[in-house]
Coordinates of C-alpha atoms in Angstrom, one line a residue:
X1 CA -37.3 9.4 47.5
X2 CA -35.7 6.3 45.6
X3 CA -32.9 4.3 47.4
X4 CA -29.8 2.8 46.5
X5 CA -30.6 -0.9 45.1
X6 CA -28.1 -3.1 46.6
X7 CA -27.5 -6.6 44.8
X8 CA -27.5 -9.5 46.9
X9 CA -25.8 -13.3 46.5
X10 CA -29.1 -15.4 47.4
X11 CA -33.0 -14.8 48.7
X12 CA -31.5 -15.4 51.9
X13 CA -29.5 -12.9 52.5
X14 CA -32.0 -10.5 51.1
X15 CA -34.0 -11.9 54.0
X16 CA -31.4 -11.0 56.6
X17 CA -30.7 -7.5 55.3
X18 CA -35.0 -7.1 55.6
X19 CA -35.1 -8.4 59.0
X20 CA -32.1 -5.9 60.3
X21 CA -33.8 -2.6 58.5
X22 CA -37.1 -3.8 60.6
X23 CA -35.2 -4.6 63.9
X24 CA -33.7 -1.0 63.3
X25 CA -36.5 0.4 62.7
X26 CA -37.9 -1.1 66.0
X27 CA -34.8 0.0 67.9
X28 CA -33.6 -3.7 68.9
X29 CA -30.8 -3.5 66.3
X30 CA -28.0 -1.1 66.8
X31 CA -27.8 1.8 63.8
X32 CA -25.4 1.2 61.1
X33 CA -22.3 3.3 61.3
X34 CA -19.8 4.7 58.4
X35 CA -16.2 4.7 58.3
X36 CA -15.7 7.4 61.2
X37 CA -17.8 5.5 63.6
X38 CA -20.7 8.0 62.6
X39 CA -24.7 6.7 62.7
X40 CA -25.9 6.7 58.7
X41 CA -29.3 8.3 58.1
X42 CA -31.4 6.0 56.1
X43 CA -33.4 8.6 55.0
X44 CA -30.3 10.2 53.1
X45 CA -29.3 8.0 49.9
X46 CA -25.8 7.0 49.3
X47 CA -25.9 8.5 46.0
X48 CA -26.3 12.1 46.3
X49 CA -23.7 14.1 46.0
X50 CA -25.2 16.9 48.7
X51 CA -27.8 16.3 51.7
X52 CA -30.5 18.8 51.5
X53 CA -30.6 21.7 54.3
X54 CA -33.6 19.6 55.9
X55 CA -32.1 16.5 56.5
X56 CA -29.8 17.5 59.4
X57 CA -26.3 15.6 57.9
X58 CA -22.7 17.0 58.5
X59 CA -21.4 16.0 55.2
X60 CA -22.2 14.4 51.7
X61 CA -21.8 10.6 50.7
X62 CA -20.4 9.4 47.5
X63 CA -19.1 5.5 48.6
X64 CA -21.3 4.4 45.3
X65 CA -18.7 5.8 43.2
X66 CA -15.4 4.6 45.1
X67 CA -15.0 1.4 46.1
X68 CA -14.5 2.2 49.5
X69 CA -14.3 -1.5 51.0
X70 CA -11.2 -3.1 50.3
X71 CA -10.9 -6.2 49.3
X72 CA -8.5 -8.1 51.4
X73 CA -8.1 -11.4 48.2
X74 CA -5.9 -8.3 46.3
X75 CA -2.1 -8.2 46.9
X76 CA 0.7 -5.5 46.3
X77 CA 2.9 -8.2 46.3
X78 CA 4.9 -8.6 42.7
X79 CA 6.4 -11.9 41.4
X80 CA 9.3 -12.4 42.9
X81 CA 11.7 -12.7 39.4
X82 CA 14.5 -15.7 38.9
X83 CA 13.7 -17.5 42.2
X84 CA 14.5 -21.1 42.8
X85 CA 12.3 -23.7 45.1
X86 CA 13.7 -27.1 44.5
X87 CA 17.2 -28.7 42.8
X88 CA 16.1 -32.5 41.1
X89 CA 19.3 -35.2 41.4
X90 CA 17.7 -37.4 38.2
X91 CA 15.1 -36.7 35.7
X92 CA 11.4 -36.4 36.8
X93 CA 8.5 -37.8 34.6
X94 CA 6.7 -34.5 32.9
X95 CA 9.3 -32.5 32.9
X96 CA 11.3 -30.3 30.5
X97 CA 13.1 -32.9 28.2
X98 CA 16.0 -30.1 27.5
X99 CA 16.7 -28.8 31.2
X100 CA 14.8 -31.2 33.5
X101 CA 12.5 -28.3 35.0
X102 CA 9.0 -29.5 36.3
X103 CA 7.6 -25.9 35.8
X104 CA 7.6 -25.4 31.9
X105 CA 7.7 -28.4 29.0
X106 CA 10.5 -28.2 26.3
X107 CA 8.5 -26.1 24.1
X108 CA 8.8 -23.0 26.6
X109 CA 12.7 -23.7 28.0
X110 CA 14.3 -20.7 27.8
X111 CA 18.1 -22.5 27.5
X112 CA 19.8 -23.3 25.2
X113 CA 18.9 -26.5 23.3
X114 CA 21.3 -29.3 24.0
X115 CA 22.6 -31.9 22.3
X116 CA 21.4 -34.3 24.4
X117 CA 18.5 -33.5 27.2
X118 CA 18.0 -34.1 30.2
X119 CA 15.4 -36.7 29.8
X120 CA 18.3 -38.7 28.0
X121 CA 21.2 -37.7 29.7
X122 CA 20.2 -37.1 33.1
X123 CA 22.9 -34.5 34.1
X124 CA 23.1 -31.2 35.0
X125 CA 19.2 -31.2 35.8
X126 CA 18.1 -26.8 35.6
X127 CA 16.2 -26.1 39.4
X128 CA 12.8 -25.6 39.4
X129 CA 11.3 -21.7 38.9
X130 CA 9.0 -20.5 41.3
X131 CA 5.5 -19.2 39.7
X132 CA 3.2 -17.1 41.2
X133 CA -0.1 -16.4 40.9
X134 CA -1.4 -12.7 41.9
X135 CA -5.1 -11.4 42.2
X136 CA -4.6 -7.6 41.7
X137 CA -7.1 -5.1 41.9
X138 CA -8.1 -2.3 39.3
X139 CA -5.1 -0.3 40.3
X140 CA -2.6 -2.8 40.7
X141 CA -3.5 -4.0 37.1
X142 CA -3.1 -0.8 35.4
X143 CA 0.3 0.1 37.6
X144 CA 2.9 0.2 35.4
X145 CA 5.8 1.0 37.9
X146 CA 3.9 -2.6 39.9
X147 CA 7.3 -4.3 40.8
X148 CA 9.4 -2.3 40.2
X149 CA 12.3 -1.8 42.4
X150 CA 13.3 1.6 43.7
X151 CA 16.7 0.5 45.1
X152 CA 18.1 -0.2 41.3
X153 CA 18.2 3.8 40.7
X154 CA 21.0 4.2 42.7
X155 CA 22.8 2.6 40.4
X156 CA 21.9 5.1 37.6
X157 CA 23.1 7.7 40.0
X158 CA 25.8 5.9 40.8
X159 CA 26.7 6.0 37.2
X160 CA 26.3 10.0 37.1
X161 CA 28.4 10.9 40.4
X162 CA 31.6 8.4 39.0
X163 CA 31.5 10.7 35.5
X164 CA 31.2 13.7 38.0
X165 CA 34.2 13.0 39.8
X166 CA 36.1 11.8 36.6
X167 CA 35.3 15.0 35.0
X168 CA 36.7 16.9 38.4
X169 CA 40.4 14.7 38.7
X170 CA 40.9 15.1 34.9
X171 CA 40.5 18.9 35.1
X172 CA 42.4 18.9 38.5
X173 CA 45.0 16.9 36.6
X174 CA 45.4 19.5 33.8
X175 CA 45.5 22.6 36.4
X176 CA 48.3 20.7 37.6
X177 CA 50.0 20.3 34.9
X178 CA 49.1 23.7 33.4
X179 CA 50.9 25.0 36.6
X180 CA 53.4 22.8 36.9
X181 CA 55.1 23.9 33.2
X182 CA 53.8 27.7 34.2
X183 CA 56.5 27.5 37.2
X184 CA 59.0 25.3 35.1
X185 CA 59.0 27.8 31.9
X186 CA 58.1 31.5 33.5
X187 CA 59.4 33.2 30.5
X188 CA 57.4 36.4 31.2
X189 CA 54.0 37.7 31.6
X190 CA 52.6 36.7 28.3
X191 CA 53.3 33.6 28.5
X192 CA 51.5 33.4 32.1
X193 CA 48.6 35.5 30.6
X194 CA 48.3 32.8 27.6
X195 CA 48.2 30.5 30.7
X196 CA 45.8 32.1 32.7
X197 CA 43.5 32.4 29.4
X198 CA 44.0 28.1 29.1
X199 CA 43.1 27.4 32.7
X200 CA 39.3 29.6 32.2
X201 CA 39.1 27.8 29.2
X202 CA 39.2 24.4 31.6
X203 CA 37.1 25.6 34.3
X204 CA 34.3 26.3 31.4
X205 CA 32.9 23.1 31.5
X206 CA 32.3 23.4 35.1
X207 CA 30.5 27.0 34.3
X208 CA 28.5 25.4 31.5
X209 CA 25.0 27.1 31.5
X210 CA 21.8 24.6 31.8
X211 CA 20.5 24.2 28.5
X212 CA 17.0 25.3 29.3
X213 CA 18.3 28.9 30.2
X214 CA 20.3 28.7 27.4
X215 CA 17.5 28.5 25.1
X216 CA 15.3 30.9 27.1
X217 CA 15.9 33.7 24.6
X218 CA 14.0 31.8 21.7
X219 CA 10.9 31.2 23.9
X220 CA 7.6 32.9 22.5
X221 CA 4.3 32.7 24.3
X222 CA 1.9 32.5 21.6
X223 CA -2.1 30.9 21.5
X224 CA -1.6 27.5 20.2
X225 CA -5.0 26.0 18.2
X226 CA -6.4 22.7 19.7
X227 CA -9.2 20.5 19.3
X228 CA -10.3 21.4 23.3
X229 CA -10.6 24.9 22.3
X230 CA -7.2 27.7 22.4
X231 CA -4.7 27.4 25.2
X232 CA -1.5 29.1 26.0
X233 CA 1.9 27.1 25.3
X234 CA 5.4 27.8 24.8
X235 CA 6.9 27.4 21.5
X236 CA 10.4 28.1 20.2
X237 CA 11.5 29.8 17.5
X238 CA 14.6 28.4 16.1
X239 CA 15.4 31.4 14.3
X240 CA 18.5 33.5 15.7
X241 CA 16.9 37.3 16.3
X242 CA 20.4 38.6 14.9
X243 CA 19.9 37.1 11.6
X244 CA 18.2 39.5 8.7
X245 CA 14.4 38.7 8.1
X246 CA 13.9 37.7 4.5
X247 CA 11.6 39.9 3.9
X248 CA 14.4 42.5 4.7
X249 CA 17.4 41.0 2.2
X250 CA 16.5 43.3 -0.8
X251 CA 13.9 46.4 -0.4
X252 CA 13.6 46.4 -4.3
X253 CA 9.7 46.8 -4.8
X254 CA 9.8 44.5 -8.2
X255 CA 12.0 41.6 -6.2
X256 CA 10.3 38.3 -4.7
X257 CA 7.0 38.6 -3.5
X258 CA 6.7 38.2 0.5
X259 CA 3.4 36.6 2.0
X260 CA 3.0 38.0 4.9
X261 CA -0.3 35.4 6.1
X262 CA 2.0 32.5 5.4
X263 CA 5.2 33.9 5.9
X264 CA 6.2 32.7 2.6
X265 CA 8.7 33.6 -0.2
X266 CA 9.2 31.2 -2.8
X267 CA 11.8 33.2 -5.1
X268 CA 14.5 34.3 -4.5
X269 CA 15.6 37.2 -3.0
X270 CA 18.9 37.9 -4.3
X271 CA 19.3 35.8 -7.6
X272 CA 22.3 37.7 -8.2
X273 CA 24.4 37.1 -5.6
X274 CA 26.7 35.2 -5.0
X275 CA 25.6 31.1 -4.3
X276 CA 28.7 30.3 -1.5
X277 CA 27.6 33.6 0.4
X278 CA 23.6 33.3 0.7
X279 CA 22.2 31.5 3.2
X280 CA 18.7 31.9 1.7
X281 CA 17.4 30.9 -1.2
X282 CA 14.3 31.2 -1.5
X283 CA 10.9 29.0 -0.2
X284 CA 10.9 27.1 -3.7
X285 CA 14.7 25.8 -2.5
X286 CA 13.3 23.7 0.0
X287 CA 10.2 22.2 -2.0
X288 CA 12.6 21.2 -4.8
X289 CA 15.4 19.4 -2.6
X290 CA 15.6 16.8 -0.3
X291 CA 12.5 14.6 1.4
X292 CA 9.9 17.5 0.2
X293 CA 10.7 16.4 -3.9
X294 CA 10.3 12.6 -2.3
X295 CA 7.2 13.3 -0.9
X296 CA 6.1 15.3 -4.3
X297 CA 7.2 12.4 -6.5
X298 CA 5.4 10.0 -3.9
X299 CA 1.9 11.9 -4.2
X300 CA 2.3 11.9 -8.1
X301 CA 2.4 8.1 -8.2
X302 CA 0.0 7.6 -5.8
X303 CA -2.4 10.3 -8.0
X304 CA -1.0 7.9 -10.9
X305 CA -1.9 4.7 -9.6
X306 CA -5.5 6.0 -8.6
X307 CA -5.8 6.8 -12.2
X308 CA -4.7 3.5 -13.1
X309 CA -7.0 1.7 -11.0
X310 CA -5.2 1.2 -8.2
X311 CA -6.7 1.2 -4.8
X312 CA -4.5 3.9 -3.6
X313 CA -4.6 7.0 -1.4
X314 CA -1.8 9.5 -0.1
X315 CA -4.3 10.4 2.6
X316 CA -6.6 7.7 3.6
X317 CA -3.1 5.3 3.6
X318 CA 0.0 6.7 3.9
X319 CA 1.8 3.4 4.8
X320 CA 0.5 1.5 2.1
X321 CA 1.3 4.6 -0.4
X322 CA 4.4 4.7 0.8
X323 CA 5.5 0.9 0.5
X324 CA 3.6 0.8 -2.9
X325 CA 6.1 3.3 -3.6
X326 CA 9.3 1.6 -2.1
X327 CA 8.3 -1.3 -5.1
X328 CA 7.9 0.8 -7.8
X329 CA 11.1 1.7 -7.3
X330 CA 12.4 -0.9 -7.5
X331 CA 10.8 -2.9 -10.0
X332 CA 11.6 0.1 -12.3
X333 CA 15.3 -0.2 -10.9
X334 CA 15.4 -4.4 -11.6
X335 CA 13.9 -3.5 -15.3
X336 CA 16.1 -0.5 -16.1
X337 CA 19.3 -2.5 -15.1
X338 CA 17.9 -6.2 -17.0
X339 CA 17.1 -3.9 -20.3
X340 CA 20.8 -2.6 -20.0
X341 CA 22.6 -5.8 -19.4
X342 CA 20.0 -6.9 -22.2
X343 CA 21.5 -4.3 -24.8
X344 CA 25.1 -4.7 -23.5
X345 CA 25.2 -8.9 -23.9
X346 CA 23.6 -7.9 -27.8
X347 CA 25.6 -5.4 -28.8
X348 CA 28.5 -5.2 -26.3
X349 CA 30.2 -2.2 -24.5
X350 CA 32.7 -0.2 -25.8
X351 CA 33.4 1.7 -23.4
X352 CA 34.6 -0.8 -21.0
X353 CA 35.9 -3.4 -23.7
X354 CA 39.9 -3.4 -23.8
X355 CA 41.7 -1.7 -26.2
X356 CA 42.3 -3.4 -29.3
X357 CA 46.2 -3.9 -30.2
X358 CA 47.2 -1.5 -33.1
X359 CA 48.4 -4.4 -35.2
X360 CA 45.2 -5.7 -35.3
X361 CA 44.0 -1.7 -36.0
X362 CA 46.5 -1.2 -38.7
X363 CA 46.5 -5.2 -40.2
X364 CA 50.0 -4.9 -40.8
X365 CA 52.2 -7.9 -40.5
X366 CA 55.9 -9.1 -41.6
X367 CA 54.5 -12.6 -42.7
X368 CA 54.4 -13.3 -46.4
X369 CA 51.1 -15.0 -48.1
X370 CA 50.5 -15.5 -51.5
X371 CA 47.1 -16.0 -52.7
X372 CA 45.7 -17.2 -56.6
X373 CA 43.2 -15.2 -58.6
X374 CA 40.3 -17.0 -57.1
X375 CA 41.9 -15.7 -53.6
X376 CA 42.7 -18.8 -52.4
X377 CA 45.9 -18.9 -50.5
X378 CA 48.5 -20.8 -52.1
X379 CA 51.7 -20.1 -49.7
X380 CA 52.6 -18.7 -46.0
X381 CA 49.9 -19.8 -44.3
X382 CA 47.5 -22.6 -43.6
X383 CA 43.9 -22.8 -44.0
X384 CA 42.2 -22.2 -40.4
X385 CA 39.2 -25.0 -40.1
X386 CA 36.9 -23.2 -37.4
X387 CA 37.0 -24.8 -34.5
X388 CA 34.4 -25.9 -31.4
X389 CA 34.0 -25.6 -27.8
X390 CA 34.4 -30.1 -27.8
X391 CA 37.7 -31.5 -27.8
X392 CA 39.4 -32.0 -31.2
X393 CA 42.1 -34.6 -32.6
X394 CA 42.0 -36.5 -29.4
X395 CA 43.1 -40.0 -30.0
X396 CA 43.2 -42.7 -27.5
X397 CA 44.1 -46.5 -27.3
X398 CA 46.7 -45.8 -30.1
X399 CA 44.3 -44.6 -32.5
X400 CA 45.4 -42.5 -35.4
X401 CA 42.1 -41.7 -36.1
X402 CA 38.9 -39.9 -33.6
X403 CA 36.1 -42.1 -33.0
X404 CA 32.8 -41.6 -35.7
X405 CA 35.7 -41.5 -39.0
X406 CA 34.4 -44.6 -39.7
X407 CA 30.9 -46.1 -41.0
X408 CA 29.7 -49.2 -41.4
X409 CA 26.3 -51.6 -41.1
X410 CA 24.8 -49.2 -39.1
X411 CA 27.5 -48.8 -36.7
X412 CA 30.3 -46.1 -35.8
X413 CA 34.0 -47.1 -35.9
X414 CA 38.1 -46.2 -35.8
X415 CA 38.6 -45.6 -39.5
X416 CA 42.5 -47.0 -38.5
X417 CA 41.5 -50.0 -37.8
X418 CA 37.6 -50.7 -38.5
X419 CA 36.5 -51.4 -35.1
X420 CA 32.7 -50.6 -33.6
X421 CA 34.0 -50.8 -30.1
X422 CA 35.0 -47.5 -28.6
X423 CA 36.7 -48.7 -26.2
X424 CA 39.2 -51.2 -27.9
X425 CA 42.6 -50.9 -28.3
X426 CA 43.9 -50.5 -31.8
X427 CA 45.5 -53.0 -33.9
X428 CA 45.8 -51.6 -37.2
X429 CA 46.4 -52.8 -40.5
X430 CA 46.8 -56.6 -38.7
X431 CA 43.3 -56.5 -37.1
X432 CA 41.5 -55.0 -40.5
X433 CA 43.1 -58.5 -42.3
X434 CA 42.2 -60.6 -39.1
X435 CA 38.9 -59.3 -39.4
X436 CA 37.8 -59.7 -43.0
X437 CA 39.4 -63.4 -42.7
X438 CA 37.4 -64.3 -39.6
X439 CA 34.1 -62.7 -41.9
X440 CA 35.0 -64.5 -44.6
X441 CA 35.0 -67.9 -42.4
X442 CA 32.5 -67.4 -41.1
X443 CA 30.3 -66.8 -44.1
X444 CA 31.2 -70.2 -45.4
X445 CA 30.4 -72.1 -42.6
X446 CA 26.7 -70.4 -42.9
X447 CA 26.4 -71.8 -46.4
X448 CA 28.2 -75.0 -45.9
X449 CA 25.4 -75.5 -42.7
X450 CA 23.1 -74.7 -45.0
X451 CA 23.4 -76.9 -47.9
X452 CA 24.3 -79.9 -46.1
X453 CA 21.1 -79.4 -43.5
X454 CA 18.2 -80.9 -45.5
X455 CA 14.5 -79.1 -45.1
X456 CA 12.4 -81.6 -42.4
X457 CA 8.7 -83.3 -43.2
X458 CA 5.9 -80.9 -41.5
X459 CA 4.5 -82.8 -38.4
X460 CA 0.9 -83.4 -38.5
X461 CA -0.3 -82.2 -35.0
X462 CA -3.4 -83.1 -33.2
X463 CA -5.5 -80.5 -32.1
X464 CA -8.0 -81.4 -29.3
X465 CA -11.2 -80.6 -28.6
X466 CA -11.2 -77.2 -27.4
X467 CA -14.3 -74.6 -26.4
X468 CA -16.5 -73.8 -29.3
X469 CA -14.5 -76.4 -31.7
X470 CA -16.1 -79.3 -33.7
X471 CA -15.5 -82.6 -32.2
X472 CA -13.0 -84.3 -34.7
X473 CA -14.4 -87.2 -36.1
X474 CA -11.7 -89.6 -34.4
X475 CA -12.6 -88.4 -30.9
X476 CA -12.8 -91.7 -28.9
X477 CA -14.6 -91.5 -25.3
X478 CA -15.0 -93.8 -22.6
X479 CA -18.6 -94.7 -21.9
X480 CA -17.8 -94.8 -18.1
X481 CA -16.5 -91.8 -17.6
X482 CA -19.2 -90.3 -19.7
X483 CA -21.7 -91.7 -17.9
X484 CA -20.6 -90.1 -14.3
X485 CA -20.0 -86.8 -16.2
X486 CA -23.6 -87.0 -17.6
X487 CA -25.0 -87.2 -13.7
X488 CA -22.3 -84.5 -13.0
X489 CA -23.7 -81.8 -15.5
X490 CA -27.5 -83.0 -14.1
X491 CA -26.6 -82.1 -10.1
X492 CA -24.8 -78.7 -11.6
X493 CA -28.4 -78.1 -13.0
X494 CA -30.3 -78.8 -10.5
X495 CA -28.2 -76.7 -8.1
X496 CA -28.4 -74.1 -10.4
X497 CA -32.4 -73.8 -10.1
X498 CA -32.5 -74.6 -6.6
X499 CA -29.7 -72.8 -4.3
X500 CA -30.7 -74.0 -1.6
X501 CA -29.2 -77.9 -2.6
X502 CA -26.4 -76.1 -3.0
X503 CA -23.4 -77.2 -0.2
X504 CA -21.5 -74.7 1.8
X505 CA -18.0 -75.6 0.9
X506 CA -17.7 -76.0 -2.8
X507 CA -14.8 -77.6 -4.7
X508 CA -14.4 -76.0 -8.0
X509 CA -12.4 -78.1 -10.4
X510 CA -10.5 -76.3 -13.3
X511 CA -9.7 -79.5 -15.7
X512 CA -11.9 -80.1 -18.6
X513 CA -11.9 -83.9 -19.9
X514 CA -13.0 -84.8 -23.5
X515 CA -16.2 -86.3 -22.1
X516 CA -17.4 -83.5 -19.9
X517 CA -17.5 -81.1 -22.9
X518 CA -19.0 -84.1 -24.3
X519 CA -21.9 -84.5 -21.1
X520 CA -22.2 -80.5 -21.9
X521 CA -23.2 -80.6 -25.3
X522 CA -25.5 -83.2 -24.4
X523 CA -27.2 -81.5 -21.9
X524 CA -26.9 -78.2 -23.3
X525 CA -30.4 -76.6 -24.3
X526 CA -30.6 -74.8 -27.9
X527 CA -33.0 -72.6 -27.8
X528 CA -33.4 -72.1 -31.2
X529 CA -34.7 -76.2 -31.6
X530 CA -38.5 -75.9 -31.8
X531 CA -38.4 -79.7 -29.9
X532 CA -36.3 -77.7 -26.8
X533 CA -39.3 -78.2 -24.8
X534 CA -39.5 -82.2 -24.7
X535 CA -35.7 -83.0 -24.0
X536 CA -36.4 -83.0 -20.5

């Protein structure tokens, strides 16, 4: 027979628990003993759920399903919600930089943000919260009434017995005062019978009946269909008994057809009667009214859009139907309302346009014109020039004239006074003569310059030596300072085929003399000469 297998923390205390089953065995280890202080056959496994009739054991043994040793790290205990454990004077370092708690950073402060924190401020520093950290066990995790606490409900019922009692004084109140004009009036026994009617109509709400045996007429016990197979249940039929089935409005054997599987008729009944009095209109009423023509129109579109190639379904995803939907809407609503205004800023609205005066209908008018054969009007009124949205006939600085009326040289001007500048001040007829004299001045000046200024001899000019030039033929140099810049160019070549002569700080000089492009064409190999080889 197979035994429980029991999993142990290390090889040595799988060598303990050997060592005790073998000293028990022997007899020099007491038995091990249950929760009742009862011995515990080894020969019975922990796992079977009944003992068989020859093993001689009072009762079964199921610990290996329950875990029937408690551990003692698990706590009831629940966090113990808005508690405070210390009050800081000044700022501490690592703490909130908004409130000045050490148990949460800025990120997680649950005040409000100030202007200034408490790192920079230093004031009104929040108390530390006290956190808790609880170990539950499997049932304490999945409790969902775990700290909850029971003494809070009295306030709920607190709540009910104050309505209670306001309920009793206000109907005490009106008893009173029902009596009080009862004894004040008595006018006869109707009047004390109308009374007596008021104060049972008071003590009604007292006498109301509990809604569930209110409603105890419409229950039905009927076999309700489940996935677990068919089970019993209540369900209420909303229906008042008195009312007349439907099936039962007209007896005419050619009226609407009644279903009796689905308990269905779609036409109606009685399409003759009168619309205020019925109170049934048929099934069809209902499919073609209210959410059941939404949900119609929303299954067309979604049959639509699948068409379309939409990845749509009613069934598989209602939500997304549904909110595919909502945008259809209105997209169709944004386009129908942009096509209008579209037609109405074109071709305008006349139905919301004002009325137009009947003068203007009529074109009649007590002013006089009179007009030439070629319709041109000669008298009783004045040419209109169209005008613009800009300002017209604005003149400034004392212009008599706008600014552009005048052209010349390239330039815009005041045709008043023949000025370029826009912003000058006007002066005239006195400016336009002031002007043309100054011109005139100054155009004889130019020509008197020019005549008495006499065209100067050309200056020869020396051109030196440059890069890739001829050397001019009156090119003097001095033999000496050829001669160093010949043993110049000859070091420069030797560096260049031996780097290593070459020094590690090197002076570069930038000015070229006369005889160092001298030394260069010296020195300088053409290697188109067929004697190139014996210069050197």
């Amino acid at each position: 027979m197979a035994t429980a297998s029991v999993a142990f923390k290390s090889r040595e205390d799988h060598r303990k628990q050997l060592e005790l089953e073998e000293a028990r065995k022997a007899g020099l280890a007491p038995a091990e003993v249950d929760e009742d202080g009862k011995e515990i056959n080894p020969h019975i496994p922990q796992y079977m759920s009944s003992a068989p009739w020859y093993l001689n054991a009072e009762r079964p043994s199921l610990k290996h399903q329950r875990k029937w040793k408690s551990d003692p790290n698990y706590t009831k205990s629940w966090y113990d919600r808005g508690a405070k454990i210390f009050q800081a004077d000044k700022y501490r370092k690592g703490a909130c930089e908004n409130c000045g708690a050490m148990t949460h950073d800025s990120k997680a402060c649950m005040e409000r943000p100030r202007k200034k924190g408490a790192k920079w401020t230093s004031m009104h520093i929040a108390p530390d919260e006290k956190i808790e950290t609880f170990e539950l066990d499997y049932d304490g995790k999945r409790d969902r009434w775990n700290g909850y606490d029971a003494s809070t409900y009295a306030r709920v019922i607190e709540r009910y017995e104050a309505r209670d009692e306001a309920r009793r004084k206000y109907l005490k109140e009106q008893q009173l005062k029902k009596l009080e004009e009862k004894n004040s009036k008595n006018n006869g026994e109707e009047e004390v019978s109308d009374e007596d009617d008021d104060d049972d109509a008071l003590k009604v709400d007292e006498a109301k009946v509990d809604e569930s045996k209110q409603m105890d007429f419409a229950k039905v016990e009927k076999r309700v269909r489940t996935t677990g197979g068919g089970s019993t249940g209540t369900v209420r039929n909303l229906r008042i008994r008195e009312d007349t089935a439907k099936y039962l409005l007209n007896l005419d054997v050619n009226s609407a057809y009644y279903d009796p599987k689905t308990r269905s008729m779609r036409e109606d009944p009685l399409p003759d009667a009168d619309p205020n009095e019925k109170f049934y209109g048929g099934d069809n009423q209902y499919r073609m009214s209210g959410q059941a023509l939404e949900f119609k129109q929303l299954n067309i579109h979604a049959w639509e859009a699948f068409d379309k190639g939409q990845d749509i379904h009613m069934q598989a995803a209602p939500s997304q139907a549904e909110l595919l939907f909502r945008n259809y809407k209105v997209i169709k609503e944004k386009l129908k309302s942009k096509t209008k205004d579209t037609i109405m800023e074109k071709y305008g609205n006349a139905a919301t346009e004002e009325e137009i005066p009947m003068e203007l209908l009529l074109g009649q008018s007590e002013r006089q014109v009179e007009y030439d054969r070629a319709g041109r009007v000669i008298k009783g009124m004045e040419t209109l020039l169209p005008k613009s949205k800009y300002e017209e006939d604005v003149f400034i600085n004392n212009h008599t004239s706008v600014w552009g009326s005048w052209w010349k040289d390239h330039q815009w001007g005041y045709k008043c006074c023949k000025q370029t500048i826009r912003n000058s001040y006007c002066t005239g007829a006195a400016g336009i003569e002031a002007a043309e004299a100054a011109t005139d001045l100054m155009k004889a000046n130019i020509a008197r310059k020019a005549a008495s200024e006499d065209a100067p001899a050309p200056a020869e000019e020396k051109k030196l030596a440059t890069w890739g030039t001829d050397v001019p033929d009156d090119l003097v140099l001095d033999e000496k300072l050829l001669t160093e810049a010949l043993k110049k160019e000859d070091e420069r070549r030797r560096e260049e085929k031996d780097e290593r002569k070459r020094k590690y700080n090197v002076r570069w000089n930038d000015e070229v003399t006369a005889e160092d492009m001298e030394a260069y064409r010296m020195k300088k190999i053409h290697h188109d000469d067929p004697m190139k080889d014996f210069l050197n």
